Amino acid sequence: SSSYSSEGDDLSVNQEKFFKNSKFRNEEGELLTLYHGSNNAGFMTFNSDSGIYFFTPDYEVATTYRKSFFVWV
């Protein structure tokens, strides 16, 4: 795994530990920045009866679902 995000940002030691097993990486092993669009921006926890959440590496796609913000997965 890489010590950088796909955006070129340095990862902290805690981020490296937290995301060490993440499957959302590019070909170079860097973490992908993923976006989630929601009508309810500003929440800190995902709550869903189904337990299914949708993310995309494409910011433009996420904005079609209203307000968006990035999340590391």
PDB file of N, CA and C in Angstrom:
ATOM      1  N   SER A   1       0.834  -1.189   0.000  1.00  0.00           N
ATOM      2  CA  SER A   1       0.000   0.000   0.000  1.00  0.00           C
ATOM      3  C   SER A   1       0.873   1.244   0.000  1.00  0.00           C
ATOM      4  N   SER A   2       0.272   2.356  -0.345  1.00  0.00           N
ATOM      5  CA  SER A   2       0.996   3.610  -0.510  1.00  0.00           C
ATOM      6  C   SER A   2       0.748   4.545   0.663  1.00  0.00           C
ATOM      7  N   SER A   3       1.671   5.486   0.875  1.00  0.00           N
ATOM      8  CA  SER A   3       1.521   6.501   1.909  1.00  0.00           C
ATOM      9  C   SER A   3       0.893   7.768   1.354  1.00  0.00           C
ATOM     10  N   TYR A   4       0.307   7.664   0.160  1.00  0.00           N
ATOM     11  CA  TYR A   4      -0.312   8.814  -0.491  1.00  0.00           C
ATOM     12  C   TYR A   4      -1.705   8.460  -0.982  1.00  0.00           C
ATOM     13  N   SER A   5      -2.561   9.485  -1.039  1.00  0.00           N
ATOM     14  CA  SER A   5      -3.872   9.297  -1.651  1.00  0.00           C
ATOM     15  C   SER A   5      -3.716   9.422  -3.160  1.00  0.00           C
ATOM     16  N   SER A   6      -4.746   9.072  -3.897  1.00  0.00           N
ATOM     17  CA  SER A   6      -4.706   9.212  -5.349  1.00  0.00           C
ATOM     18  C   SER A   6      -4.675  10.682  -5.758  1.00  0.00           C
ATOM     19  N   GLU A   7      -4.954  11.579  -4.818  1.00  0.00           N
ATOM     20  CA  GLU A   7      -4.884  13.021  -5.059  1.00  0.00           C
ATOM     21  C   GLU A   7      -3.487  13.557  -4.768  1.00  0.00           C
ATOM     22  N   GLY A   8      -2.575  12.681  -4.292  1.00  0.00           N
ATOM     23  CA  GLY A   8      -1.213  13.095  -3.982  1.00  0.00           C
ATOM     24  C   GLY A   8      -1.015  13.583  -2.566  1.00  0.00           C
ATOM     25  N   ASP A   9      -2.045  13.461  -1.727  1.00  0.00           N
ATOM     26  CA  ASP A   9      -1.947  13.899  -0.328  1.00  0.00           C
ATOM     27  C   ASP A   9      -1.209  12.867   0.511  1.00  0.00           C
ATOM     28  N   ASP A  10      -0.364  13.342   1.426  1.00  0.00           N
ATOM     29  CA  ASP A  10       0.300  12.452   2.375  1.00  0.00           C
ATOM     30  C   ASP A  10      -0.725  11.891   3.343  1.00  0.00           C
ATOM     31  N   LEU A  11      -0.583  10.618   3.685  1.00  0.00           N
ATOM     32  CA  LEU A  11      -1.445  10.016   4.697  1.00  0.00           C
ATOM     33  C   LEU A  11      -0.741  10.068   6.041  1.00  0.00           C
ATOM     34  N   SER A  12      -1.512  10.340   7.085  1.00  0.00           N
ATOM     35  CA  SER A  12      -0.947  10.312   8.435  1.00  0.00           C
ATOM     36  C   SER A  12      -0.723   8.852   8.828  1.00  0.00           C
ATOM     37  N   VAL A  13       0.020   8.639   9.884  1.00  0.00           N
ATOM     38  CA  VAL A  13       0.252   7.287  10.385  1.00  0.00           C
ATOM     39  C   VAL A  13      -1.081   6.635  10.738  1.00  0.00           C
ATOM     40  N   ASN A  14      -1.974   7.389  11.378  1.00  0.00           N
ATOM     41  CA  ASN A  14      -3.283   6.837  11.743  1.00  0.00           C
ATOM     42  C   ASN A  14      -4.115   6.490  10.516  1.00  0.00           C
ATOM     43  N   GLN A  15      -4.057   7.322   9.467  1.00  0.00           N
ATOM     44  CA  GLN A  15      -4.782   7.007   8.235  1.00  0.00           C
ATOM     45  C   GLN A  15      -4.220   5.744   7.588  1.00  0.00           C
ATOM     46  N   GLU A  16      -2.897   5.615   7.575  1.00  0.00           N
ATOM     47  CA  GLU A  16      -2.279   4.417   7.002  1.00  0.00           C
ATOM     48  C   GLU A  16      -2.751   3.166   7.740  1.00  0.00           C
ATOM     49  N   LYS A  17      -2.799   3.218   9.065  1.00  0.00           N
ATOM     50  CA  LYS A  17      -3.268   2.067   9.855  1.00  0.00           C
ATOM     51  C   LYS A  17      -4.737   1.779   9.576  1.00  0.00           C
ATOM     52  N   PHE A  18      -5.570   2.821   9.584  1.00  0.00           N
ATOM     53  CA  PHE A  18      -7.010   2.652   9.430  1.00  0.00           C
ATOM     54  C   PHE A  18      -7.365   2.069   8.058  1.00  0.00           C
ATOM     55  N   PHE A  19      -6.690   2.536   7.010  1.00  0.00           N
ATOM     56  CA  PHE A  19      -7.031   2.137   5.656  1.00  0.00           C
ATOM     57  C   PHE A  19      -6.119   1.061   5.071  1.00  0.00           C
ATOM     58  N   LYS A  20      -5.318   0.403   5.908  1.00  0.00           N
ATOM     59  CA  LYS A  20      -4.334  -0.552   5.384  1.00  0.00           C
ATOM     60  C   LYS A  20      -4.964  -1.693   4.588  1.00  0.00           C
ATOM     61  N   ASN A  21      -6.189  -2.082   4.887  1.00  0.00           N
ATOM     62  CA  ASN A  21      -6.839  -3.184   4.172  1.00  0.00           C
ATOM     63  C   ASN A  21      -7.887  -2.719   3.163  1.00  0.00           C
ATOM     64  N   SER A  22      -7.912  -1.423   2.879  1.00  0.00           N
ATOM     65  CA  SER A  22      -8.909  -0.889   1.958  1.00  0.00           C
ATOM     66  C   SER A  22      -8.730  -1.483   0.562  1.00  0.00           C
ATOM     67  N   LYS A  23      -9.830  -1.822  -0.069  1.00  0.00           N
ATOM     68  CA  LYS A  23      -9.819  -2.361  -1.434  1.00  0.00           C
ATOM     69  C   LYS A  23      -9.943  -1.246  -2.470  1.00  0.00           C
ATOM     70  N   PHE A  24     -10.200  -0.024  -2.018  1.00  0.00           N
ATOM     71  CA  PHE A  24     -10.429   1.096  -2.923  1.00  0.00           C
ATOM     72  C   PHE A  24      -9.129   1.833  -3.199  1.00  0.00           C
ATOM     73  N   ARG A  25      -8.334   1.241  -4.087  1.00  0.00           N
ATOM     74  CA  ARG A  25      -7.016   1.774  -4.432  1.00  0.00           C
ATOM     75  C   ARG A  25      -6.842   1.790  -5.940  1.00  0.00           C
ATOM     76  N   ASN A  26      -5.980   2.701  -6.410  1.00  0.00           N
ATOM     77  CA  ASN A  26      -5.689   2.734  -7.838  1.00  0.00           C
ATOM     78  C   ASN A  26      -4.593   1.714  -8.164  1.00  0.00           C
ATOM     79  N   GLU A  27      -4.139   1.698  -9.405  1.00  0.00           N
ATOM     80  CA  GLU A  27      -3.148   0.720  -9.844  1.00  0.00           C
ATOM     81  C   GLU A  27      -1.816   0.852  -9.113  1.00  0.00           C
ATOM     82  N   GLU A  28      -1.535   2.055  -8.598  1.00  0.00           N
ATOM     83  CA  GLU A  28      -0.281   2.287  -7.863  1.00  0.00           C
ATOM     84  C   GLU A  28      -0.417   1.972  -6.372  1.00  0.00           C
ATOM     85  N   GLY A  29      -1.594   1.523  -5.951  1.00  0.00           N
ATOM     86  CA  GLY A  29      -1.812   1.189  -4.549  1.00  0.00           C
ATOM     87  C   GLY A  29      -2.207   2.373  -3.688  1.00  0.00           C
ATOM     88  N   GLU A  30      -2.475   3.508  -4.308  1.00  0.00           N
ATOM     89  CA  GLU A  30      -2.875   4.701  -3.556  1.00  0.00           C
ATOM     90  C   GLU A  30      -4.369   4.671  -3.284  1.00  0.00           C
ATOM     91  N   LEU A  31      -4.767   5.157  -2.093  1.00  0.00           N
ATOM     92  CA  LEU A  31      -6.181   5.214  -1.748  1.00  0.00           C
ATOM     93  C   LEU A  31      -6.934   6.116  -2.704  1.00  0.00           C
ATOM     94  N   LEU A  32      -8.103   5.666  -3.118  1.00  0.00           N
ATOM     95  CA  LEU A  32      -8.956   6.493  -3.960  1.00  0.00           C
ATOM     96  C   LEU A  32      -9.798   7.410  -3.088  1.00  0.00           C
ATOM     97  N   THR A  33     -10.012   8.625  -3.548  1.00  0.00           N
ATOM     98  CA  THR A  33     -10.974   9.517  -2.914  1.00  0.00           C
ATOM     99  C   THR A  33     -12.329   9.154  -3.488  1.00  0.00           C
ATOM    100  N   LEU A  34     -13.265   8.824  -2.619  1.00  0.00           N
ATOM    101  CA  LEU A  34     -14.605   8.452  -3.053  1.00  0.00           C
ATOM    102  C   LEU A  34     -15.600   9.490  -2.580  1.00  0.00           C
ATOM    103  N   TYR A  35     -16.649   9.700  -3.361  1.00  0.00           N
ATOM    104  CA  TYR A  35     -17.667  10.695  -3.060  1.00  0.00           C
ATOM    105  C   TYR A  35     -19.011  10.016  -2.864  1.00  0.00           C
ATOM    106  N   HIS A  36     -19.821  10.629  -2.004  1.00  0.00           N
ATOM    107  CA  HIS A  36     -21.173  10.149  -1.741  1.00  0.00           C
ATOM    108  C   HIS A  36     -22.096  11.351  -1.846  1.00  0.00           C
ATOM    109  N   GLY A  37     -23.108  11.258  -2.688  1.00  0.00           N
ATOM    110  CA  GLY A  37     -24.074  12.342  -2.815  1.00  0.00           C
ATOM    111  C   GLY A  37     -25.262  12.082  -1.923  1.00  0.00           C
ATOM    112  N   SER A  38     -25.766  13.138  -1.284  1.00  0.00           N
ATOM    113  CA  SER A  38     -26.873  12.969  -0.361  1.00  0.00           C
ATOM    114  C   SER A  38     -27.711  14.239  -0.293  1.00  0.00           C
ATOM    115  N   ASN A  39     -28.999  14.073  -0.024  1.00  0.00           N
ATOM    116  CA  ASN A  39     -29.864  15.218   0.242  1.00  0.00           C
ATOM    117  C   ASN A  39     -29.633  15.757   1.650  1.00  0.00           C
ATOM    118  N   ASN A  40     -28.971  14.983   2.494  1.00  0.00           N
ATOM    119  CA  ASN A  40     -28.768  15.341   3.896  1.00  0.00           C
ATOM    120  C   ASN A  40     -27.290  15.540   4.180  1.00  0.00           C
ATOM    121  N   ALA A  41     -26.713  16.597   3.644  1.00  0.00           N
ATOM    122  CA  ALA A  41     -25.285  16.858   3.849  1.00  0.00           C
ATOM    123  C   ALA A  41     -25.011  17.220   5.305  1.00  0.00           C
ATOM    124  N   GLY A  42     -23.781  16.957   5.754  1.00  0.00           N
ATOM    125  CA  GLY A  42     -23.361  17.347   7.089  1.00  0.00           C
ATOM    126  C   GLY A  42     -23.429  16.245   8.128  1.00  0.00           C
ATOM    127  N   PHE A  43     -23.898  15.057   7.765  1.00  0.00           N
ATOM    128  CA  PHE A  43     -23.964  13.980   8.759  1.00  0.00           C
ATOM    129  C   PHE A  43     -22.587  13.361   8.945  1.00  0.00           C
ATOM    130  N   MET A  44     -22.388  12.721  10.079  1.00  0.00           N
ATOM    131  CA  MET A  44     -21.089  12.137  10.406  1.00  0.00           C
ATOM    132  C   MET A  44     -21.109  10.608  10.396  1.00  0.00           C
ATOM    133  N   THR A  45     -22.284  10.004  10.369  1.00  0.00           N
ATOM    134  CA  THR A  45     -22.426   8.553  10.411  1.00  0.00           C
ATOM    135  C   THR A  45     -23.417   8.115   9.344  1.00  0.00           C
ATOM    136  N   PHE A  46     -23.105   7.048   8.644  1.00  0.00           N
ATOM    137  CA  PHE A  46     -24.037   6.495   7.679  1.00  0.00           C
ATOM    138  C   PHE A  46     -24.994   5.564   8.403  1.00  0.00           C
ATOM    139  N   ASN A  47     -26.292   5.831   8.257  1.00  0.00           N
ATOM    140  CA  ASN A  47     -27.324   4.982   8.836  1.00  0.00           C
ATOM    141  C   ASN A  47     -28.264   4.544   7.720  1.00  0.00           C
ATOM    142  N   SER A  48     -28.405   3.263   7.555  1.00  0.00           N
ATOM    143  CA  SER A  48     -29.286   2.737   6.524  1.00  0.00           C
ATOM    144  C   SER A  48     -29.843   1.406   7.000  1.00  0.00           C
ATOM    145  N   ASP A  49     -31.145   1.237   6.817  1.00  0.00           N
ATOM    146  CA  ASP A  49     -31.760  -0.044   7.181  1.00  0.00           C
ATOM    147  C   ASP A  49     -31.186  -1.179   6.351  1.00  0.00           C
ATOM    148  N   SER A  50     -30.842  -0.893   5.107  1.00  0.00           N
ATOM    149  CA  SER A  50     -30.335  -1.933   4.221  1.00  0.00           C
ATOM    150  C   SER A  50     -28.849  -2.201   4.417  1.00  0.00           C
ATOM    151  N   GLY A  51     -28.121  -1.221   4.977  1.00  0.00           N
ATOM    152  CA  GLY A  51     -26.677  -1.369   5.118  1.00  0.00           C
ATOM    153  C   GLY A  51     -25.935  -1.203   3.808  1.00  0.00           C
ATOM    154  N   ILE A  52     -26.627  -0.695   2.784  1.00  0.00           N
ATOM    155  CA  ILE A  52     -26.028  -0.502   1.468  1.00  0.00           C
ATOM    156  C   ILE A  52     -25.787   0.987   1.253  1.00  0.00           C
ATOM    157  N   TYR A  53     -24.570   1.311   0.841  1.00  0.00           N
ATOM    158  CA  TYR A  53     -24.190   2.699   0.584  1.00  0.00           C
ATOM    159  C   TYR A  53     -23.534   2.776  -0.778  1.00  0.00           C
ATOM    160  N   PHE A  54     -23.711   3.894  -1.438  1.00  0.00           N
ATOM    161  CA  PHE A  54     -23.159   4.059  -2.776  1.00  0.00           C
ATOM    162  C   PHE A  54     -22.111   5.159  -2.785  1.00  0.00           C
ATOM    163  N   PHE A  55     -20.949   4.855  -3.367  1.00  0.00           N
ATOM    164  CA  PHE A  55     -19.847   5.797  -3.481  1.00  0.00           C
ATOM    165  C   PHE A  55     -19.326   5.755  -4.904  1.00  0.00           C
ATOM    166  N   THR A  56     -18.697   6.833  -5.321  1.00  0.00           N
ATOM    167  CA  THR A  56     -18.111   6.896  -6.654  1.00  0.00           C
ATOM    168  C   THR A  56     -16.804   7.685  -6.600  1.00  0.00           C
ATOM    169  N   PRO A  57     -15.837   7.333  -7.427  1.00  0.00           N
ATOM    170  CA  PRO A  57     -14.613   8.129  -7.505  1.00  0.00           C
ATOM    171  C   PRO A  57     -14.826   9.388  -8.354  1.00  0.00           C
ATOM    172  N   ASP A  58     -16.019   9.528  -8.952  1.00  0.00           N
ATOM    173  CA  ASP A  58     -16.323  10.644  -9.845  1.00  0.00           C
ATOM    174  C   ASP A  58     -17.172  11.695  -9.130  1.00  0.00           C
ATOM    175  N   TYR A  59     -16.569  12.846  -8.857  1.00  0.00           N
ATOM    176  CA  TYR A  59     -17.262  13.926  -8.151  1.00  0.00           C
ATOM    177  C   TYR A  59     -18.523  14.362  -8.901  1.00  0.00           C
ATOM    178  N   GLU A  60     -18.429  14.448 -10.221  1.00  0.00           N
ATOM    179  CA  GLU A  60     -19.576  14.890 -11.015  1.00  0.00           C
ATOM    180  C   GLU A  60     -20.760  13.939 -10.868  1.00  0.00           C
ATOM    181  N   VAL A  61     -20.503  12.652 -10.820  1.00  0.00           N
ATOM    182  CA  VAL A  61     -21.581  11.682 -10.614  1.00  0.00           C
ATOM    183  C   VAL A  61     -22.216  11.890  -9.238  1.00  0.00           C
ATOM    184  N   ALA A  62     -21.400  12.085  -8.213  1.00  0.00           N
ATOM    185  CA  ALA A  62     -21.920  12.281  -6.861  1.00  0.00           C
ATOM    186  C   ALA A  62     -22.781  13.541  -6.770  1.00  0.00           C
ATOM    187  N   THR A  63     -22.409  14.594  -7.490  1.00  0.00           N
ATOM    188  CA  THR A  63     -23.186  15.838  -7.405  1.00  0.00           C
ATOM    189  C   THR A  63     -24.577  15.685  -7.998  1.00  0.00           C
ATOM    190  N   THR A  64     -24.792  14.667  -8.814  1.00  0.00           N
ATOM    191  CA  THR A  64     -26.136  14.451  -9.344  1.00  0.00           C
ATOM    192  C   THR A  64     -27.085  13.969  -8.256  1.00  0.00           C
ATOM    193  N   TYR A  65     -26.550  13.590  -7.120  1.00  0.00           N
ATOM    194  CA  TYR A  65     -27.355  13.149  -5.979  1.00  0.00           C
ATOM    195  C   TYR A  65     -27.432  14.223  -4.910  1.00  0.00           C
ATOM    196  N   ARG A  66     -27.248  15.451  -5.283  1.00  0.00           N
ATOM    197  CA  ARG A  66     -27.314  16.653  -4.449  1.00  0.00           C
ATOM    198  C   ARG A  66     -25.960  17.003  -3.881  1.00  0.00           C
ATOM    199  N   LYS A  67     -25.959  17.438  -2.629  1.00  0.00           N
ATOM    200  CA  LYS A  67     -24.728  17.905  -1.998  1.00  0.00           C
ATOM    201  C   LYS A  67     -23.771  16.747  -1.787  1.00  0.00           C
ATOM    202  N   SER A  68     -22.499  16.986  -2.052  1.00  0.00           N
ATOM    203  CA  SER A  68     -21.508  15.919  -1.963  1.00  0.00           C
ATOM    204  C   SER A  68     -20.335  16.346  -1.110  1.00  0.00           C
ATOM    205  N   PHE A  69     -19.645  15.392  -0.587  1.00  0.00           N
ATOM    206  CA  PHE A  69     -18.417  15.624   0.145  1.00  0.00           C
ATOM    207  C   PHE A  69     -17.588  14.379   0.019  1.00  0.00           C
ATOM    208  N   PHE A  70     -16.282  14.494   0.249  1.00  0.00           N
ATOM    209  CA  PHE A  70     -15.462  13.303   0.045  1.00  0.00           C
ATOM    210  C   PHE A  70     -15.392  12.456   1.308  1.00  0.00           C
ATOM    211  N   VAL A  71     -15.200  11.196   1.079  1.00  0.00           N
ATOM    212  CA  VAL A  71     -15.040  10.233   2.154  1.00  0.00           C
ATOM    213  C   VAL A  71     -13.940   9.285   1.758  1.00  0.00           C
ATOM    214  N   TRP A  72     -13.134   8.892   2.697  1.00  0.00           N
ATOM    215  CA  TRP A  72     -12.130   7.858   2.438  1.00  0.00           C
ATOM    216  C   TRP A  72     -12.752   6.532   2.788  1.00  0.00           C
ATOM    217  N   VAL A  73     -12.580   5.567   1.944  1.00  0.00           N
ATOM    218  CA  VAL A  73     -13.102   4.234   2.240  1.00  0.00           C
ATOM    219  C   VAL A  73     -11.980   3.234   2.130  1.00  0.00           C
TER     220      VAL A  73
END
